[in-house]
């Protein structure tokens, strides 16, 4: 007599078990590097207030058009916006790395988006993005992340 199958188990879907593929580190290590880099960046945001007006003044000199300095309220708004965007980026990197380590397909999609966006940040982000794309499109990693 056979036992009835579990209602949570799908009969046609293979369950991948075993150790993660070797090239999975091509995805997880760049995600961790991005996570640490952005965490350090988040810690430096409060000290960037005077730098914003200095950069605007330098841009005004280079372009030949005077740019008025930002008011303290505008600088504060800019810093808070940068803080929240960086915090969201850190959370996105963290949850993507966690999904990749757990073998979820959402982690693969999110990793592809992060890798393509990081290609824009020359030279460091470009290298990390290429390494991530190599790892993401590896056959074993793709099979591992399609669970």
PDB file of C-alpha atoms in Angstrom:
ATOM      1  CA  UNK A   1       0.000   0.000   0.000  1.00  0.00           C
ATOM      2  CA  UNK A   2       1.449   3.382  -0.945  1.00  0.00           C
ATOM      3  CA  UNK A   3       1.218   6.541   1.056  1.00  0.00           C
ATOM      4  CA  UNK A   4      -0.522   9.565  -0.447  1.00  0.00           C
ATOM      5  CA  UNK A   5       1.784  12.273  -1.697  1.00  0.00           C
ATOM      6  CA  UNK A   6       2.229  15.422   0.303  1.00  0.00           C
ATOM      7  CA  UNK A   7      -0.042  18.294  -0.809  1.00  0.00           C
ATOM      8  CA  UNK A   8       2.933  20.702  -0.785  1.00  0.00           C
ATOM      9  CA  UNK A   9       5.045  18.579  -3.116  1.00  0.00           C
ATOM     10  CA  UNK A  10       4.640  19.101  -6.843  1.00  0.00           C
ATOM     11  CA  UNK A  11       5.140  15.866  -8.796  1.00  0.00           C
ATOM     12  CA  UNK A  12       6.831  17.334 -11.906  1.00  0.00           C
ATOM     13  CA  UNK A  13       9.229  19.684 -10.151  1.00  0.00           C
ATOM     14  CA  UNK A  14      12.671  18.367  -9.238  1.00  0.00           C
ATOM     15  CA  UNK A  15      14.022  19.214  -5.835  1.00  0.00           C
ATOM     16  CA  UNK A  16      17.680  20.187  -6.117  1.00  0.00           C
ATOM     17  CA  UNK A  17      19.718  19.140  -3.138  1.00  0.00           C
ATOM     18  CA  UNK A  18      23.393  19.048  -2.372  1.00  0.00           C
ATOM     19  CA  UNK A  19      26.096  21.642  -2.044  1.00  0.00           C
ATOM     20  CA  UNK A  20      25.799  24.957  -3.858  1.00  0.00           C
ATOM     21  CA  UNK A  21      27.739  25.268  -7.135  1.00  0.00           C
ATOM     22  CA  UNK A  22      31.288  26.631  -7.124  1.00  0.00           C
ATOM     23  CA  UNK A  23      30.504  29.671  -9.220  1.00  0.00           C
ATOM     24  CA  UNK A  24      27.780  30.784  -6.846  1.00  0.00           C
ATOM     25  CA  UNK A  25      30.530  32.760  -5.125  1.00  0.00           C
ATOM     26  CA  UNK A  26      30.837  34.780  -8.364  1.00  0.00           C
ATOM     27  CA  UNK A  27      27.429  36.174  -7.407  1.00  0.00           C
ATOM     28  CA  UNK A  28      27.529  36.261  -3.609  1.00  0.00           C
ATOM     29  CA  UNK A  29      30.981  37.837  -3.145  1.00  0.00           C
ATOM     30  CA  UNK A  30      30.272  40.903  -5.355  1.00  0.00           C
ATOM     31  CA  UNK A  31      26.953  41.322  -3.555  1.00  0.00           C
ATOM     32  CA  UNK A  32      28.781  41.289  -0.211  1.00  0.00           C
ATOM     33  CA  UNK A  33      31.392  43.756  -1.511  1.00  0.00           C
ATOM     34  CA  UNK A  34      28.596  46.076  -2.644  1.00  0.00           C
ATOM     35  CA  UNK A  35      26.884  45.685   0.706  1.00  0.00           C
ATOM     36  CA  UNK A  36      30.020  46.634   2.664  1.00  0.00           C
ATOM     37  CA  UNK A  37      30.891  49.476   0.283  1.00  0.00           C
ATOM     38  CA  UNK A  38      27.425  51.009   0.570  1.00  0.00           C
ATOM     39  CA  UNK A  39      27.382  50.558   4.351  1.00  0.00           C
ATOM     40  CA  UNK A  40      30.629  52.550   4.579  1.00  0.00           C
ATOM     41  CA  UNK A  41      29.127  55.123   2.221  1.00  0.00           C
ATOM     42  CA  UNK A  42      26.069  55.366   4.473  1.00  0.00           C
ATOM     43  CA  UNK A  43      28.322  56.126   7.439  1.00  0.00           C
ATOM     44  CA  UNK A  44      30.036  58.987   5.583  1.00  0.00           C
ATOM     45  CA  UNK A  45      26.839  60.762   4.466  1.00  0.00           C
ATOM     46  CA  UNK A  46      26.511  62.980   7.584  1.00  0.00           C
ATOM     47  CA  UNK A  47      29.953  64.451   6.890  1.00  0.00           C
ATOM     48  CA  UNK A  48      29.182  65.365   3.264  1.00  0.00           C
ATOM     49  CA  UNK A  49      27.320  68.628   3.912  1.00  0.00           C
ATOM     50  CA  UNK A  50      30.103  71.062   3.035  1.00  0.00           C
ATOM     51  CA  UNK A  51      31.251  68.913   0.136  1.00  0.00           C
ATOM     52  CA  UNK A  52      28.009  69.499  -1.765  1.00  0.00           C
ATOM     53  CA  UNK A  53      28.490  73.277  -2.000  1.00  0.00           C
ATOM     54  CA  UNK A  54      32.180  72.804  -2.816  1.00  0.00           C
ATOM     55  CA  UNK A  55      31.276  70.518  -5.711  1.00  0.00           C
ATOM     56  CA  UNK A  56      28.671  72.989  -6.973  1.00  0.00           C
ATOM     57  CA  UNK A  57      31.237  75.812  -6.853  1.00  0.00           C
ATOM     58  CA  UNK A  58      33.776  73.701  -8.759  1.00  0.00           C
ATOM     59  CA  UNK A  59      31.156  72.810 -11.345  1.00  0.00           C
ATOM     60  CA  UNK A  60      30.254  76.486 -11.715  1.00  0.00           C
ATOM     61  CA  UNK A  61      33.918  77.364 -12.350  1.00  0.00           C
ATOM     62  CA  UNK A  62      34.300  74.565 -14.890  1.00  0.00           C
ATOM     63  CA  UNK A  63      31.113  75.441 -16.775  1.00  0.00           C
ATOM     64  CA  UNK A  64      31.645  79.196 -16.652  1.00  0.00           C
ATOM     65  CA  UNK A  65      28.194  79.803 -15.183  1.00  0.00           C
ATOM     66  CA  UNK A  66      27.909  80.804 -11.543  1.00  0.00           C
ATOM     67  CA  UNK A  67      25.830  78.408  -9.465  1.00  0.00           C
ATOM     68  CA  UNK A  68      24.433  79.767  -6.203  1.00  0.00           C
ATOM     69  CA  UNK A  69      25.214  77.676  -3.118  1.00  0.00           C
ATOM     70  CA  UNK A  70      22.484  75.566  -1.575  1.00  0.00           C
ATOM     71  CA  UNK A  71      20.768  76.691   1.580  1.00  0.00           C
ATOM     72  CA  UNK A  72      21.298  74.618   4.746  1.00  0.00           C
ATOM     73  CA  UNK A  73      17.734  73.294   4.408  1.00  0.00           C
ATOM     74  CA  UNK A  74      18.407  72.066   0.864  1.00  0.00           C
ATOM     75  CA  UNK A  75      21.640  70.412   1.982  1.00  0.00           C
ATOM     76  CA  UNK A  76      19.809  68.692   4.820  1.00  0.00           C
ATOM     77  CA  UNK A  77      17.102  67.477   2.425  1.00  0.00           C
ATOM     78  CA  UNK A  78      19.737  66.202   0.010  1.00  0.00           C
ATOM     79  CA  UNK A  79      21.589  64.345   2.756  1.00  0.00           C
ATOM     80  CA  UNK A  80      18.399  62.731   4.081  1.00  0.00           C
ATOM     81  CA  UNK A  81      17.430  61.667   0.564  1.00  0.00           C
ATOM     82  CA  UNK A  82      20.889  60.177   0.019  1.00  0.00           C
ATOM     83  CA  UNK A  83      20.648  58.422   3.387  1.00  0.00           C
ATOM     84  CA  UNK A  84      17.306  56.764   2.613  1.00  0.00           C
ATOM     85  CA  UNK A  85      18.283  55.777  -0.934  1.00  0.00           C
ATOM     86  CA  UNK A  86      21.532  54.241   0.312  1.00  0.00           C
ATOM     87  CA  UNK A  87      19.684  52.412   3.093  1.00  0.00           C
ATOM     88  CA  UNK A  88      17.221  51.002   0.529  1.00  0.00           C
ATOM     89  CA  UNK A  89      20.133  49.908  -1.661  1.00  0.00           C
ATOM     90  CA  UNK A  90      21.757  48.146   1.303  1.00  0.00           C
ATOM     91  CA  UNK A  91      18.503  46.320   2.077  1.00  0.00           C
ATOM     92  CA  UNK A  92      18.112  45.339  -1.580  1.00  0.00           C
ATOM     93  CA  UNK A  93      21.661  43.940  -1.686  1.00  0.00           C
ATOM     94  CA  UNK A  94      21.166  42.073   1.594  1.00  0.00           C
ATOM     95  CA  UNK A  95      17.884  40.424   0.618  1.00  0.00           C
ATOM     96  CA  UNK A  96      19.192  39.589  -2.862  1.00  0.00           C
ATOM     97  CA  UNK A  97      22.268  37.886  -1.413  1.00  0.00           C
ATOM     98  CA  UNK A  98      20.096  35.999   1.051  1.00  0.00           C
ATOM     99  CA  UNK A  99      17.748  34.842  -1.727  1.00  0.00           C
ATOM    100  CA  UNK A 100      20.713  33.706  -3.832  1.00  0.00           C
ATOM    101  CA  UNK A 101      22.171  31.707  -0.949  1.00  0.00           C
ATOM    102  CA  UNK A 102      18.764  30.088  -0.375  1.00  0.00           C
ATOM    103  CA  UNK A 103      18.499  29.220  -4.082  1.00  0.00           C
ATOM    104  CA  UNK A 104      15.423  31.313  -4.855  1.00  0.00           C
ATOM    105  CA  UNK A 105      14.724  32.360  -8.433  1.00  0.00           C
ATOM    106  CA  UNK A 106      13.884  35.906  -7.303  1.00  0.00           C
ATOM    107  CA  UNK A 107      17.502  36.215  -6.181  1.00  0.00           C
ATOM    108  CA  UNK A 108      18.653  35.416  -9.712  1.00  0.00           C
ATOM    109  CA  UNK A 109      16.454  38.083 -11.283  1.00  0.00           C
ATOM    110  CA  UNK A 110      17.465  40.678  -8.711  1.00  0.00           C
ATOM    111  CA  UNK A 111      21.148  39.766  -9.151  1.00  0.00           C
ATOM    112  CA  UNK A 112      20.898  40.283 -12.900  1.00  0.00           C
ATOM    113  CA  UNK A 113      19.382  43.742 -12.367  1.00  0.00           C
ATOM    114  CA  UNK A 114      22.079  44.663  -9.819  1.00  0.00           C
ATOM    115  CA  UNK A 115      24.852  43.346 -12.084  1.00  0.00           C
ATOM    116  CA  UNK A 116      23.628  45.311 -15.101  1.00  0.00           C
ATOM    117  CA  UNK A 117      23.244  48.514 -13.063  1.00  0.00           C
ATOM    118  CA  UNK A 118      26.699  48.095 -11.541  1.00  0.00           C
ATOM    119  CA  UNK A 119      28.199  47.997 -15.049  1.00  0.00           C
ATOM    120  CA  UNK A 120      27.602  51.761 -15.162  1.00  0.00           C
ATOM    121  CA  UNK A 121      29.985  52.480 -12.267  1.00  0.00           C
ATOM    122  CA  UNK A 122      33.364  52.390 -14.012  1.00  0.00           C
ATOM    123  CA  UNK A 123      35.891  50.811 -13.193  1.00  0.00           C
ATOM    124  CA  UNK A 124      35.133  49.025  -9.914  1.00  0.00           C
ATOM    125  CA  UNK A 125      31.435  48.388 -10.491  1.00  0.00           C
ATOM    126  CA  UNK A 126      32.073  47.261 -14.051  1.00  0.00           C
ATOM    127  CA  UNK A 127      34.423  44.515 -12.895  1.00  0.00           C
ATOM    128  CA  UNK A 128      31.989  43.363 -10.208  1.00  0.00           C
ATOM    129  CA  UNK A 129      29.090  43.447 -12.678  1.00  0.00           C
ATOM    130  CA  UNK A 130      30.931  41.335 -15.248  1.00  0.00           C
ATOM    131  CA  UNK A 131      31.942  38.795 -12.585  1.00  0.00           C
ATOM    132  CA  UNK A 132      28.339  38.629 -11.355  1.00  0.00           C
ATOM    133  CA  UNK A 133      26.976  38.117 -14.864  1.00  0.00           C
ATOM    134  CA  UNK A 134      29.478  35.311 -15.495  1.00  0.00           C
ATOM    135  CA  UNK A 135      28.340  33.631 -12.297  1.00  0.00           C
ATOM    136  CA  UNK A 136      24.621  34.189 -12.839  1.00  0.00           C
ATOM    137  CA  UNK A 137      24.594  32.687 -16.336  1.00  0.00           C
ATOM    138  CA  UNK A 138      26.622  29.614 -15.346  1.00  0.00           C
ATOM    139  CA  UNK A 139      24.540  26.472 -15.982  1.00  0.00           C
ATOM    140  CA  UNK A 140      24.966  25.040 -12.484  1.00  0.00           C
ATOM    141  CA  UNK A 141      24.170  28.362 -10.815  1.00  0.00           C
ATOM    142  CA  UNK A 142      21.119  28.837 -13.036  1.00  0.00           C
ATOM    143  CA  UNK A 143      19.885  25.359 -12.091  1.00  0.00           C
ATOM    144  CA  UNK A 144      20.560  26.062  -8.411  1.00  0.00           C
ATOM    145  CA  UNK A 145      18.672  29.366  -8.540  1.00  0.00           C
ATOM    146  CA  UNK A 146      15.642  28.003 -10.381  1.00  0.00           C
ATOM    147  CA  UNK A 147      14.305  26.139  -7.356  1.00  0.00           C
TER     148      UNK A 147
END
